[in-house]
Tab-separated table of C-alpha atoms in Angstrom:
chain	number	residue	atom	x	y	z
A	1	UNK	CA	-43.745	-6.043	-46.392
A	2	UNK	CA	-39.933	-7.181	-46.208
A	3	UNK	CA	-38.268	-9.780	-47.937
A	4	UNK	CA	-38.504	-12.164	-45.077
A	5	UNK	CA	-41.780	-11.866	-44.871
A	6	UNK	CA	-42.241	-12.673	-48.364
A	7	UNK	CA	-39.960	-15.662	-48.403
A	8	UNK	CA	-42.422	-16.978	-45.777
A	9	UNK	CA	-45.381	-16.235	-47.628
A	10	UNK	CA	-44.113	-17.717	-50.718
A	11	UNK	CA	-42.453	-20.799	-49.440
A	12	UNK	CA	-46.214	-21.533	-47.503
A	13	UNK	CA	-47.421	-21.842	-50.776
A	14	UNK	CA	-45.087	-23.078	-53.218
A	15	UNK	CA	-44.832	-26.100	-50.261
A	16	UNK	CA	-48.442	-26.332	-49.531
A	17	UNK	CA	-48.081	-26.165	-46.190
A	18	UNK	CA	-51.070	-25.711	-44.350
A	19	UNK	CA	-50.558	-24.358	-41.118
A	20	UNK	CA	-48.119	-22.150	-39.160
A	21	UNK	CA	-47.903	-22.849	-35.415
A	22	UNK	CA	-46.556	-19.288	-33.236
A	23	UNK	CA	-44.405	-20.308	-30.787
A	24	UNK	CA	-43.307	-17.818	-27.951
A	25	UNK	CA	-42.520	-19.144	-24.275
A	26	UNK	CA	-43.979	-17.844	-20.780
A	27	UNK	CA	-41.789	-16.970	-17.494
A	28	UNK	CA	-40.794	-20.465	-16.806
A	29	UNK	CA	-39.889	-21.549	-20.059
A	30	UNK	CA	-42.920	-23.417	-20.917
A	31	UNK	CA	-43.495	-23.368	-24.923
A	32	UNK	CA	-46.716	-21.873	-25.886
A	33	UNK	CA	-48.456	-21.984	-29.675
A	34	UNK	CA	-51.202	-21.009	-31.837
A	35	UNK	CA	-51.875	-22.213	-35.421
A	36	UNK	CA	-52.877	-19.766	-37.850
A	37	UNK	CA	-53.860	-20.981	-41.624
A	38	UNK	CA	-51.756	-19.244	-43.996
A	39	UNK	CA	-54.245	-16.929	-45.748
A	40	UNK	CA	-53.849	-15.067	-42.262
A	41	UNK	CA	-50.696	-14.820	-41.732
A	42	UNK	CA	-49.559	-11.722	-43.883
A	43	UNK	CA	-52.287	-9.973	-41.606
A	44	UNK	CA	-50.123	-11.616	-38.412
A	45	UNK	CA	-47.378	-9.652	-39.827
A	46	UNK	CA	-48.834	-6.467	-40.641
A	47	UNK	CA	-50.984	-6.481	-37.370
A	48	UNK	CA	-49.798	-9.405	-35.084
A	49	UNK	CA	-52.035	-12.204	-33.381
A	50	UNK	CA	-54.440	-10.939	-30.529
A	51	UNK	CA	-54.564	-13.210	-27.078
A	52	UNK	CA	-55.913	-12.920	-24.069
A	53	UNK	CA	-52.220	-12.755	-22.241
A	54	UNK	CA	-53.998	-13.227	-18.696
A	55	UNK	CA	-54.570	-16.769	-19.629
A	56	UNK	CA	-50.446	-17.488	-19.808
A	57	UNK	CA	-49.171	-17.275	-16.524
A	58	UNK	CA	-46.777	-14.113	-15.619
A	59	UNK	CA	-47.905	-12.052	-18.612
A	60	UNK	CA	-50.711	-9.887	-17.879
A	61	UNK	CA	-53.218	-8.902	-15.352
A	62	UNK	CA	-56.847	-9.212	-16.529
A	63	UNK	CA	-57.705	-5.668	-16.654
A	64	UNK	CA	-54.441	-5.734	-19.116
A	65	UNK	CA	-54.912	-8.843	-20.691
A	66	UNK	CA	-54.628	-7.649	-24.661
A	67	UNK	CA	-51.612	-8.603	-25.849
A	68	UNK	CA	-49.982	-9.315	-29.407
A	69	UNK	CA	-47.831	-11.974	-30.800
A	70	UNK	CA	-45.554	-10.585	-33.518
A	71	UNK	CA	-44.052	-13.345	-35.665
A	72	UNK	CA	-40.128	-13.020	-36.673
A	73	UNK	CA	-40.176	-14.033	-40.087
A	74	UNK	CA	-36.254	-14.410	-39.380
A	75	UNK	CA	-37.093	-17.766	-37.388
A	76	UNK	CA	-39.419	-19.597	-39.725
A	77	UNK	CA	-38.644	-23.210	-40.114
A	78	UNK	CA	-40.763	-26.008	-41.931
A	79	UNK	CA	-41.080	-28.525	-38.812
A	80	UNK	CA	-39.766	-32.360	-39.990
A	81	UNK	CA	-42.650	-33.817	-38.764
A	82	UNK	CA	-45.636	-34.559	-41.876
A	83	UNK	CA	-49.204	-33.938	-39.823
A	84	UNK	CA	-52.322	-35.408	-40.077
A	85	UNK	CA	-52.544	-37.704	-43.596
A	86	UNK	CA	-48.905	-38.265	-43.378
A	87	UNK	CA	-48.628	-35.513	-46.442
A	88	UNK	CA	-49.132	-32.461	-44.819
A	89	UNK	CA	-46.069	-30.229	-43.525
A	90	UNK	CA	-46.676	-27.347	-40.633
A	91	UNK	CA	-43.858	-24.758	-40.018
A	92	UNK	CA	-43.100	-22.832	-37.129
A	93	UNK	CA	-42.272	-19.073	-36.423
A	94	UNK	CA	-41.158	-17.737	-33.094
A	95	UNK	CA	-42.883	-14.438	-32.086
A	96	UNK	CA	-42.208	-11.108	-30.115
A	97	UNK	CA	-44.765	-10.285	-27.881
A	98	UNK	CA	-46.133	-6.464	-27.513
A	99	UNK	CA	-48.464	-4.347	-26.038
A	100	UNK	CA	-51.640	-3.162	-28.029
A	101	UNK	CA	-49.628	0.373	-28.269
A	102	UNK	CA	-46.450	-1.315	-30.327
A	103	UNK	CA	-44.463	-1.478	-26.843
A	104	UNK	CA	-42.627	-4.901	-25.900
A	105	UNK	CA	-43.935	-6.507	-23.668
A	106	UNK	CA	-41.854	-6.760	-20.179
A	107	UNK	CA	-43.347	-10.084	-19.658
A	108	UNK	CA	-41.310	-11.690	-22.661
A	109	UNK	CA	-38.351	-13.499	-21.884
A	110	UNK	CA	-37.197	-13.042	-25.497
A	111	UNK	CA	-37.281	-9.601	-24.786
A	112	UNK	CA	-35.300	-9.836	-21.865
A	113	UNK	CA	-32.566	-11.487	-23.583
A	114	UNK	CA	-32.896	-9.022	-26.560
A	115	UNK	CA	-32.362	-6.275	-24.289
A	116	UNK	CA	-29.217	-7.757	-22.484
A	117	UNK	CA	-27.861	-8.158	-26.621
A	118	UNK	CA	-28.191	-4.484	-26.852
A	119	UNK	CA	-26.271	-3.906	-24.334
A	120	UNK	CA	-23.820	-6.118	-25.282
A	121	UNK	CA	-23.798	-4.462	-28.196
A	122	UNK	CA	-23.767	-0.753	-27.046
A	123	UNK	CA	-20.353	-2.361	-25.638
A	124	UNK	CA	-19.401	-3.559	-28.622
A	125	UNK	CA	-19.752	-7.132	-28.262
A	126	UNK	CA	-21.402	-10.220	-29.938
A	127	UNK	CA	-22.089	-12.874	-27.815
A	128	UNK	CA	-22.068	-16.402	-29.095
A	129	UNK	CA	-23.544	-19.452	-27.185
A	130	UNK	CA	-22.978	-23.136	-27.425
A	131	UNK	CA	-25.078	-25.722	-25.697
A	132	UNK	CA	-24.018	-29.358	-24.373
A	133	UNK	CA	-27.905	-30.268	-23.690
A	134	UNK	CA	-28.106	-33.739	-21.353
A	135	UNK	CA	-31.644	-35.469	-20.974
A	136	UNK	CA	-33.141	-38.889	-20.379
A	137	UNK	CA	-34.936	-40.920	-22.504
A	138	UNK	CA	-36.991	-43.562	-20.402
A	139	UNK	CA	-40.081	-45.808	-20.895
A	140	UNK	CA	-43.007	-43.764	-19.786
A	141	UNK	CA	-43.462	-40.271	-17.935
A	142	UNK	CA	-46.928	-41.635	-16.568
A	143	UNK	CA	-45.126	-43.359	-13.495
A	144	UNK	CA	-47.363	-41.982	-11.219
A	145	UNK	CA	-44.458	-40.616	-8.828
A	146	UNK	CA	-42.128	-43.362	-8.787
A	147	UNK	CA	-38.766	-43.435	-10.440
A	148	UNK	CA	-39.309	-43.686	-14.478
A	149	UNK	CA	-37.294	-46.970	-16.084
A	150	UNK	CA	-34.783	-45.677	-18.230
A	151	UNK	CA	-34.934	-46.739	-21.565
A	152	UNK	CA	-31.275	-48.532	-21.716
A	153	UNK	CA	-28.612	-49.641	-19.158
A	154	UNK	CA	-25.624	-47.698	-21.027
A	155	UNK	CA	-22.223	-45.733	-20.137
A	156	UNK	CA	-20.337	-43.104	-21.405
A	157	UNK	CA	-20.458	-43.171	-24.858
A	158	UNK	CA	-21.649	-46.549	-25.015
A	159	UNK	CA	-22.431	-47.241	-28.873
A	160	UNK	CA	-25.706	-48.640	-29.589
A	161	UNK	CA	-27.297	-49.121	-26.222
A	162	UNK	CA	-30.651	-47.696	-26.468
A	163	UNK	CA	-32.471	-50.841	-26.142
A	164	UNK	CA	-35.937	-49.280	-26.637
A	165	UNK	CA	-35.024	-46.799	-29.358
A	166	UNK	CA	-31.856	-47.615	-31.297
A	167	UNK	CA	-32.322	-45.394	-33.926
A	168	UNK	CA	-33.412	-42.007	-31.819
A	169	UNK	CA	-30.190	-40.082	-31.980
A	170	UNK	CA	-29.657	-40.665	-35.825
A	171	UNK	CA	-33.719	-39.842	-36.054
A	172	UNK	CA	-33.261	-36.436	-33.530
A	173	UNK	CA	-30.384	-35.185	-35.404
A	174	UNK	CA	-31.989	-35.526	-38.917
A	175	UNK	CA	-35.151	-33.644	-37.595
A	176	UNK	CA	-32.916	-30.865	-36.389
A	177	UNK	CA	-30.548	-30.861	-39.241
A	178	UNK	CA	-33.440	-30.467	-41.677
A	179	UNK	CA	-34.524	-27.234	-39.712
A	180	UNK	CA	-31.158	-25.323	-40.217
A	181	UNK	CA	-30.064	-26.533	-36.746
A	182	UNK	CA	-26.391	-27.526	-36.568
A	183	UNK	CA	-25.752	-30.841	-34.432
A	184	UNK	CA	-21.617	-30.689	-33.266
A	185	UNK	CA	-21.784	-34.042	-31.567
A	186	UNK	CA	-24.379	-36.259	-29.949
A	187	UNK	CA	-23.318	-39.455	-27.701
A	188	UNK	CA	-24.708	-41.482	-24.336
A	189	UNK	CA	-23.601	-40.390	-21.592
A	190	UNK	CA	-22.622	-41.291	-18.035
A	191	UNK	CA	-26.137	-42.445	-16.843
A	192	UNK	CA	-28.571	-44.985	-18.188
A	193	UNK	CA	-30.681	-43.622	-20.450
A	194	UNK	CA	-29.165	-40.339	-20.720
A	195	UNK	CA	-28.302	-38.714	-23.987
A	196	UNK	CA	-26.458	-35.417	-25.172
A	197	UNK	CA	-26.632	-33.330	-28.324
A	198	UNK	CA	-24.282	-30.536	-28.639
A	199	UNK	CA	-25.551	-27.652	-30.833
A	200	UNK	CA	-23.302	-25.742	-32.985
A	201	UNK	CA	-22.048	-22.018	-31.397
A	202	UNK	CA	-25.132	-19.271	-32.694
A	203	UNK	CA	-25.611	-16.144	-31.108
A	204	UNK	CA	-27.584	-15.726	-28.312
A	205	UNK	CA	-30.735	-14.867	-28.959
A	206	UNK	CA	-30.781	-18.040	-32.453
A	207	UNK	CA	-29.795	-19.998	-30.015
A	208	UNK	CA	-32.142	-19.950	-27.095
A	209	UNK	CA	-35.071	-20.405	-30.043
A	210	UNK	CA	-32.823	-23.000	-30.880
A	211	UNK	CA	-33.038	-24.703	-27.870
A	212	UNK	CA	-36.935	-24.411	-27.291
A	213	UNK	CA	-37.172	-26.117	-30.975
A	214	UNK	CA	-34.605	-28.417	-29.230
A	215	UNK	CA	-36.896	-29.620	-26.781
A	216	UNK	CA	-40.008	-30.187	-28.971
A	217	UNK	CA	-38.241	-31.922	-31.278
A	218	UNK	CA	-36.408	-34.305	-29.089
A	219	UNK	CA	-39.780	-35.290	-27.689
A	220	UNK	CA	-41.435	-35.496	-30.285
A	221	UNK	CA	-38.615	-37.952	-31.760
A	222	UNK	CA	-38.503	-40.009	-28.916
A	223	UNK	CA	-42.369	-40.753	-28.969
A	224	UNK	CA	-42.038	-41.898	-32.435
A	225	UNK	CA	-39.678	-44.324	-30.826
A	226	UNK	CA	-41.450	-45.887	-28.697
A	227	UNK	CA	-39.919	-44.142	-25.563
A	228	UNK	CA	-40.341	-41.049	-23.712
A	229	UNK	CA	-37.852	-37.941	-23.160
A	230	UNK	CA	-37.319	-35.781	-19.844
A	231	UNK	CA	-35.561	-32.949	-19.412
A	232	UNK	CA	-36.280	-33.144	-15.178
A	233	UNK	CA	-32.823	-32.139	-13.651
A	234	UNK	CA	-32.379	-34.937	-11.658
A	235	UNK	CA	-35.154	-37.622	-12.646
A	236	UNK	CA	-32.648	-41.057	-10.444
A	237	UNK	CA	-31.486	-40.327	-7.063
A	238	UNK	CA	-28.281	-42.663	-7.732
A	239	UNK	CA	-27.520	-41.183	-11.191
A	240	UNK	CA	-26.018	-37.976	-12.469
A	241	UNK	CA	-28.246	-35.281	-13.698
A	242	UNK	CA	-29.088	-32.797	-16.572
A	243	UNK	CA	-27.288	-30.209	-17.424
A	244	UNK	CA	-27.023	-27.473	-20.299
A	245	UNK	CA	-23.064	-26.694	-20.176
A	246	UNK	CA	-23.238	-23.602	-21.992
A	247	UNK	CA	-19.731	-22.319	-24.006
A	248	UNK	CA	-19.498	-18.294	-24.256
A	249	UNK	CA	-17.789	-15.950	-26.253
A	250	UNK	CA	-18.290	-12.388	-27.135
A	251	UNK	CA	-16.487	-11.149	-30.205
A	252	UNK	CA	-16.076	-7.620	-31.068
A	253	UNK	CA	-16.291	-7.628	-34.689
A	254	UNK	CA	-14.642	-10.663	-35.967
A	255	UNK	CA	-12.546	-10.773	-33.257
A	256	UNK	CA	-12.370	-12.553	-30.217
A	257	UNK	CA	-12.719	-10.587	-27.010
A	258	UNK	CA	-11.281	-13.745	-25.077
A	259	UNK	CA	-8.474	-14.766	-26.375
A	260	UNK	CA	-4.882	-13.575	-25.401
A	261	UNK	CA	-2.231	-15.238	-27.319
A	262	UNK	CA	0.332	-14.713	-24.568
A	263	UNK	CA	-1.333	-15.753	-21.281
A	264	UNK	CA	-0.865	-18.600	-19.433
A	265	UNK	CA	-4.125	-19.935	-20.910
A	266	UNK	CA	-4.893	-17.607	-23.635
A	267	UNK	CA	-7.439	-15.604	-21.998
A	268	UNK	CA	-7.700	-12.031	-21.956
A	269	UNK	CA	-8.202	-9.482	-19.458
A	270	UNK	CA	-11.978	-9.226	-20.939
A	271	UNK	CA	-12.337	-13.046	-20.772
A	272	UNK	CA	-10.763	-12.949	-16.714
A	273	UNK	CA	-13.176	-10.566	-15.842
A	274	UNK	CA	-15.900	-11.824	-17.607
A	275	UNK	CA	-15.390	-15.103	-15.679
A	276	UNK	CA	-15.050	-12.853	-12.476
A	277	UNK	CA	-18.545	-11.808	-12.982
A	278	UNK	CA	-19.981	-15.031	-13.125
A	279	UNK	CA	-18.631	-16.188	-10.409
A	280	UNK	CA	-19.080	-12.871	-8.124
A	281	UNK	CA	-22.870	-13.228	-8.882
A	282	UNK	CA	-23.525	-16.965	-9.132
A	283	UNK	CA	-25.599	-17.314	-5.826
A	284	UNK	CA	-27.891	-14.277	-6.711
A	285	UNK	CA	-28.325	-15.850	-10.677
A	286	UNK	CA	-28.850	-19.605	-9.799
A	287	UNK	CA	-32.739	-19.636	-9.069
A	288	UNK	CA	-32.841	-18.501	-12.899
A	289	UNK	CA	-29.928	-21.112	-14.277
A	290	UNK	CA	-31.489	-23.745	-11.899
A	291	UNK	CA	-35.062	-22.799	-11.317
A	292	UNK	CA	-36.912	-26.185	-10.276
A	293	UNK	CA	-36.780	-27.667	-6.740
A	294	UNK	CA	-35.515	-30.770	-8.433
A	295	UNK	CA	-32.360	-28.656	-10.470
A	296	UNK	CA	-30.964	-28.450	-6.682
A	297	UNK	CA	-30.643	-32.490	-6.168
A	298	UNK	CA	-28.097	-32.324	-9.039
A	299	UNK	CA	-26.538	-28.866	-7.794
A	300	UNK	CA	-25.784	-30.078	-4.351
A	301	UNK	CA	-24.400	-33.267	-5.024
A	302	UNK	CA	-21.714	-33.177	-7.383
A	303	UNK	CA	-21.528	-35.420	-10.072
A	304	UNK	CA	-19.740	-33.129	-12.400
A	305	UNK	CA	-22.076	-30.438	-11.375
A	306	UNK	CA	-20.531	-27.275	-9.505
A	307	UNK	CA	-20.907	-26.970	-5.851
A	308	UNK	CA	-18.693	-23.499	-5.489
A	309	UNK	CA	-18.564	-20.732	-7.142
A	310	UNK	CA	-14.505	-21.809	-8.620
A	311	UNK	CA	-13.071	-21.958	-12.033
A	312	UNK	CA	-10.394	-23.964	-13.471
A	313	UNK	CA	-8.903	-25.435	-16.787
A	314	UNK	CA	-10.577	-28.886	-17.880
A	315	UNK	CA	-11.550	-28.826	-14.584
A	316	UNK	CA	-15.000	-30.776	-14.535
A	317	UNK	CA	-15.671	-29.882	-11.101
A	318	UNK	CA	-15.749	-26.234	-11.825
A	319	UNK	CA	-18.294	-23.607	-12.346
A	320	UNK	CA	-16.608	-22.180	-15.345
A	321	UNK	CA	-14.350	-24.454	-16.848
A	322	UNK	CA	-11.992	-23.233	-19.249
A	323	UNK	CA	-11.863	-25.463	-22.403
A	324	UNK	CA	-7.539	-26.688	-23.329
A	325	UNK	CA	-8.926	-28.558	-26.162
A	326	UNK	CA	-7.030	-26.152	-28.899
A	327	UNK	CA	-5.792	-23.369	-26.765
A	328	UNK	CA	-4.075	-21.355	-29.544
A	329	UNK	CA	-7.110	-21.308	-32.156
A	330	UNK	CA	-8.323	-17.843	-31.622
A	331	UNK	CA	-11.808	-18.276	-32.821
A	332	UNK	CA	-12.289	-21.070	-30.201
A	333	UNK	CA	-11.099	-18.851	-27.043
A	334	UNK	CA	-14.401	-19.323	-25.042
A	335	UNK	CA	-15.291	-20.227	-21.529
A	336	UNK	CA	-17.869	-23.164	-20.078
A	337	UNK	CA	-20.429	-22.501	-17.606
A	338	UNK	CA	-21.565	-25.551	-16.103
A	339	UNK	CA	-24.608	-24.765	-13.838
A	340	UNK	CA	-27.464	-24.169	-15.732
A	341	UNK	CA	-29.553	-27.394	-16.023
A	342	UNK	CA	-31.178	-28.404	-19.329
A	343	UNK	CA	-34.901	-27.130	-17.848
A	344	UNK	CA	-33.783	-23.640	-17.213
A	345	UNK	CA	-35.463	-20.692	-19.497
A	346	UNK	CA	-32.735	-20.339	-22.404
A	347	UNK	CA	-34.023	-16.596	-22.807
A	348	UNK	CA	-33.443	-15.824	-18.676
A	349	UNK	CA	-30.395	-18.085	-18.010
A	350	UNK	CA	-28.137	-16.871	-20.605
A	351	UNK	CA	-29.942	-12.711	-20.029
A	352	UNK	CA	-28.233	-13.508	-16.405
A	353	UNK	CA	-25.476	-15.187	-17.591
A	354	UNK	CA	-24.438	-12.308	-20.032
A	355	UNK	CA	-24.930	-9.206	-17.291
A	356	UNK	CA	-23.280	-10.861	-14.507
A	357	UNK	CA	-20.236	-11.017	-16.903
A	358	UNK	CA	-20.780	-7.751	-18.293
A	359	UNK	CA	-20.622	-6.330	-15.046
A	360	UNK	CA	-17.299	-8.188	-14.222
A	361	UNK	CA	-15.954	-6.662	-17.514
A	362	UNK	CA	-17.610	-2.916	-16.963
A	363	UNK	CA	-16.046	-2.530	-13.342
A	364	UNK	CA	-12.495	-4.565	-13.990
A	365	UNK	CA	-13.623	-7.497	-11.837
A	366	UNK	CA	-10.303	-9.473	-10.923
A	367	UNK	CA	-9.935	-13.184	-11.331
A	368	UNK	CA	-8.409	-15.470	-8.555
A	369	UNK	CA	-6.426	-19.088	-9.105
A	370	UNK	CA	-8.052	-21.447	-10.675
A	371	UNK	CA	-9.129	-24.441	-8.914
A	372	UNK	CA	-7.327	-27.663	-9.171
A	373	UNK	CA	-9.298	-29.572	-6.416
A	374	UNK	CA	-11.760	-31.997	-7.207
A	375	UNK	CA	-13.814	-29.410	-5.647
A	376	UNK	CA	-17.502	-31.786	-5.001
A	377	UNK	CA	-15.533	-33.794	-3.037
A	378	UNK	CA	-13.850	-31.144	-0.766
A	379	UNK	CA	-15.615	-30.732	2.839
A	380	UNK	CA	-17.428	-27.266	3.156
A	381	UNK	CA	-15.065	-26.479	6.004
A	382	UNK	CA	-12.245	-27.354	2.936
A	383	UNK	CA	-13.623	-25.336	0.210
A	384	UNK	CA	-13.642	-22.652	2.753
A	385	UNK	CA	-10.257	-22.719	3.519
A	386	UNK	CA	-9.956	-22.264	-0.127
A	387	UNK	CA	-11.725	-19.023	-0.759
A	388	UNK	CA	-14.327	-20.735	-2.419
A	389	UNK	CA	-18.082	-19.402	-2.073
A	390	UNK	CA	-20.866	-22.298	-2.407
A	391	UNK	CA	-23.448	-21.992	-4.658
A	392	UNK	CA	-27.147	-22.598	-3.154
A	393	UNK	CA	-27.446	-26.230	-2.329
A	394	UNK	CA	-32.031	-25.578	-2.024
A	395	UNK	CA	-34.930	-23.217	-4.453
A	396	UNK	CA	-35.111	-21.631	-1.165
A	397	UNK	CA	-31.476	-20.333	-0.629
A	398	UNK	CA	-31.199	-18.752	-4.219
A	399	UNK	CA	-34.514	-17.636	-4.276
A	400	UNK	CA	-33.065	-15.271	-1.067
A	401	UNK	CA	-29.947	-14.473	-3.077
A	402	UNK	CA	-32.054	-13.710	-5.825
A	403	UNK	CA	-34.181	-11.300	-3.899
A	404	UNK	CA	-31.215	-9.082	-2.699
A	405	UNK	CA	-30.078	-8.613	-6.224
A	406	UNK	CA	-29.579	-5.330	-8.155
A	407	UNK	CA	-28.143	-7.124	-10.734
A	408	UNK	CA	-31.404	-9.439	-11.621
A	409	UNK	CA	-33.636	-7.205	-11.216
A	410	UNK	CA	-32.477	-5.060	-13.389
A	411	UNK	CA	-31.610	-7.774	-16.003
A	412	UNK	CA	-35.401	-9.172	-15.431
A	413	UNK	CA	-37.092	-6.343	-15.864
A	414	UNK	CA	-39.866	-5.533	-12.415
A	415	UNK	CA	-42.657	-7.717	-13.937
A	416	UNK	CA	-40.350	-10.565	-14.449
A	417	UNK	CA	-38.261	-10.430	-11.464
A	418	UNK	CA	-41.587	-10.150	-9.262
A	419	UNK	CA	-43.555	-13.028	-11.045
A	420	UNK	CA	-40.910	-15.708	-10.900
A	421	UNK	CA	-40.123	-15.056	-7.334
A	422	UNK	CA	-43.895	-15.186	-6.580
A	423	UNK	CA	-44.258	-18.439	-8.501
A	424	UNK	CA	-41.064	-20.190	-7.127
A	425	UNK	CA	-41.893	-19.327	-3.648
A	426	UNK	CA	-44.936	-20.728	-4.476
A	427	UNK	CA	-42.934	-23.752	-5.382
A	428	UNK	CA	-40.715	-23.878	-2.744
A	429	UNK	CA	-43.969	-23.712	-0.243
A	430	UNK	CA	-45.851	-26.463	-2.043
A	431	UNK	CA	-42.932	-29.302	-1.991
A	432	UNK	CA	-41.879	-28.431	1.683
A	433	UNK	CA	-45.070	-29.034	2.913
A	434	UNK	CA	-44.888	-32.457	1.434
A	435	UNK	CA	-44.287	-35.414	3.792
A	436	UNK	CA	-41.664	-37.443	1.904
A	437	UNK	CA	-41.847	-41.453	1.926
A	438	UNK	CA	-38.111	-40.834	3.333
A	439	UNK	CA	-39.400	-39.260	6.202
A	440	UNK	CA	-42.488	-41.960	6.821
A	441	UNK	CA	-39.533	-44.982	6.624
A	442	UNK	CA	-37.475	-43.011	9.488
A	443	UNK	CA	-39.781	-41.075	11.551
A	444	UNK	CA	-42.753	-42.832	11.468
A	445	UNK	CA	-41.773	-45.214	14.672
A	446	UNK	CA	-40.806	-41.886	16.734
């Protein structure tokens, strides 16, 4: 037994805490747990947690359907929450999962972003990952289709406007504070009801954890204010959306690959290409950074959220924005993606994220101007004219993009790749078939 393992051991009982919940996610993101009683857990760590894997959707078939959770004692975390009595604490550990013979499991999307590190690393980079994570906090979720009521009628960092839950930011950032989760800056923004937390820069890997503890903590938070909290891209028609602007960086040692002191915006030749590669393979990577039907309302129109595959400095409009904020502080050289929404699969997005800019790096992929357009509101025929390439405005579009690429595929993994286009065709085939109320109101007369 390692020393993490017996921190964990010892902290269960020196704090009394009476159960450990095993958190690992499935294909789609979803968060998925068992609770084991602490007497059991040194045998979770010595043997792992059996489960029938056919039961979570994507993993297994169910002539294969043994599988093993391996908790990483490196992610335990007392949760903030007291259970039960109001005296009892719970912590959480996320797990690996693995194949009755010791073998990873291709169906873990922590092990597809693991494997993208190491080859990242066998480069010789770090890479380091820093969220802006947008949601809605509104009155109920049990609206029974219709538009949910937001929970305040603020702006844009509106101060105290969150009529049904005044405390809940001050209350969400405690929670996540108290388990070792940095909080840069947290704020209303644009829409009503909508709120962002900005995490503080981890690597990878910490950081998509991060972000699943993200979500079940912000709910959790929000129902003990009296409100509910949604993570739907695009919840109002007549409001902005979701999204998870994502900063990267990749360091090579304790340097940083991306900064040039004596460019024109202090980015290097690895940073240029890295942005190349992004935007090269943004069509074929946006059914995993935007993977819902719904992330595609937001996608296609504007609203801060990138139409073309363009980059720019400060530009908002962008797909990878270039941050000016304090251009000559070379441990702050990064670049901002701005598609992913905030219900994309951390693990996957950033996995597709990191190769398609590896790949830009690896074959010397060249950079072109930077956009200074307002580039949502340019015609199609305009951002043509431009060179610009637009990103899938439908599921259906980048789920074809998707299934022409090498590059995903490979990043996936088969069993990955092949599930999640099964299940978002599925998707795709389910909400066209519906028959919309817009439809009824203008083509019901014909």
């Amino acid at each position: 037994m390692n020393r993490q393992q017996e921190f964990v051991l010892r902290t269960l009982e020196e704090r009394d805490i009476r159960f450990v919940r095993l958190w690992f996610t499935d294909i789609q993101g979803s968060l998925k747990s068992v609770a084991v009683a602490p007497a059991e857990l040194e045998g979770a760590f010595t043997e792992g947690i059996g489960f029938d894997g056919s039961a979570i959707e994507g993993f297994s078939r169910v002539s294969e359907s043994d599988t093993i959770a391996r908790p990483d004692p490196s992610t335990f975390q007392i949760l903030p929450f007291h259970q039960g009595d109001g005296r009892n604490l719970s912590a959480r550990m996320f797990c690996d999962i693995a194949m009755p013979d010791g073998e990873p499991s291709w169906a873990d999307p922590r092990q597809v972003l693991r494997r993208q590190l190491n080859r990242a690393a066998d480069e010789g980079f770090t890479c380091y990952v820093h969220p802006e994570i947008e949601f809605f906090l509104v009155k109920s979720l049990d609206t029974d289709g219709q538009p949910p009521v937001p929970s305040d009628s603020g702006g844009y960092f509106d101060q105290a406007v969150t009529d049904e839950a005044p405390q809940f930011r001050q209350d969400a950032i405690n929670a996540l504070e108290r388990m070792g989760i940095s909080v840069e800056f947290s704020h209303h923004e644009t829409a009503p009801g909508q709120q962002e937390i900005d995490l503080r820069y981890a690597d990878a890997l910490s950081m998509a954890d991060n972000i699943m503890t993200f979500r079940y903590i912000v709910k959790q938070v929000a129902r003990r204010n009296g409100v509910r909290a949604t993570f739907m891209p695009k919840p109002f028609v007549a409001e902005a959306g979701s999204a998870m602007h994502t900063h990267m960086s990749l360091f090579e040692g304790d340097e940083n690959a991306f900064h040039d002191p004596d460019d024109e915006f202090r980015l290097s030749r690895t940073a240029k290409s890295f942005i190349a590669g992004i935007l090269e393979h943004a069509g074929e990577i946006s059914a995993v950074t935007n993977q819902f039907v719904n992330s595609y309302k937001r996608i296609a129109f504007g609203g801060e959220a990138p139409t073309a595959a363009t980059w720019g400095a400060s530009n908002r409009s962008a797909l990878v924005r270039v941050p000016m904020y304090t251009v000559n502080k070379q441990s702050s050289r990064r670049v901002e993606v701005r598609s992913p929404d905030s219900a994309a699969n951390p693990y996957l997005a950033y996995s597709v994220l990191l190769a398609a800019g590896l790949k830009g790096i690896r074959e010397g992929y060249e950079l072109g101007a930077p956009a200074e357009d307002d580039v949502a509101s340019l015609t199609r025929r305009e951002r043509r004219a431009l060179g610009y390439k637009d990103l899938p405005t439908d599921l259906e579009q980048a789920l074809r993009e998707m299934e022409r690429s090498e590059l995903v595929a490979d990043t996936l993994g088969e069993h990955v790749f092949e599930f999640f286009l099964r299940n978002k065709w599925r998707e795709w085939s389910d909400y066209s078939s519906q028959v919309t109320a817009w439809e009824l109101r203008n083509n019901l007369e014909l």
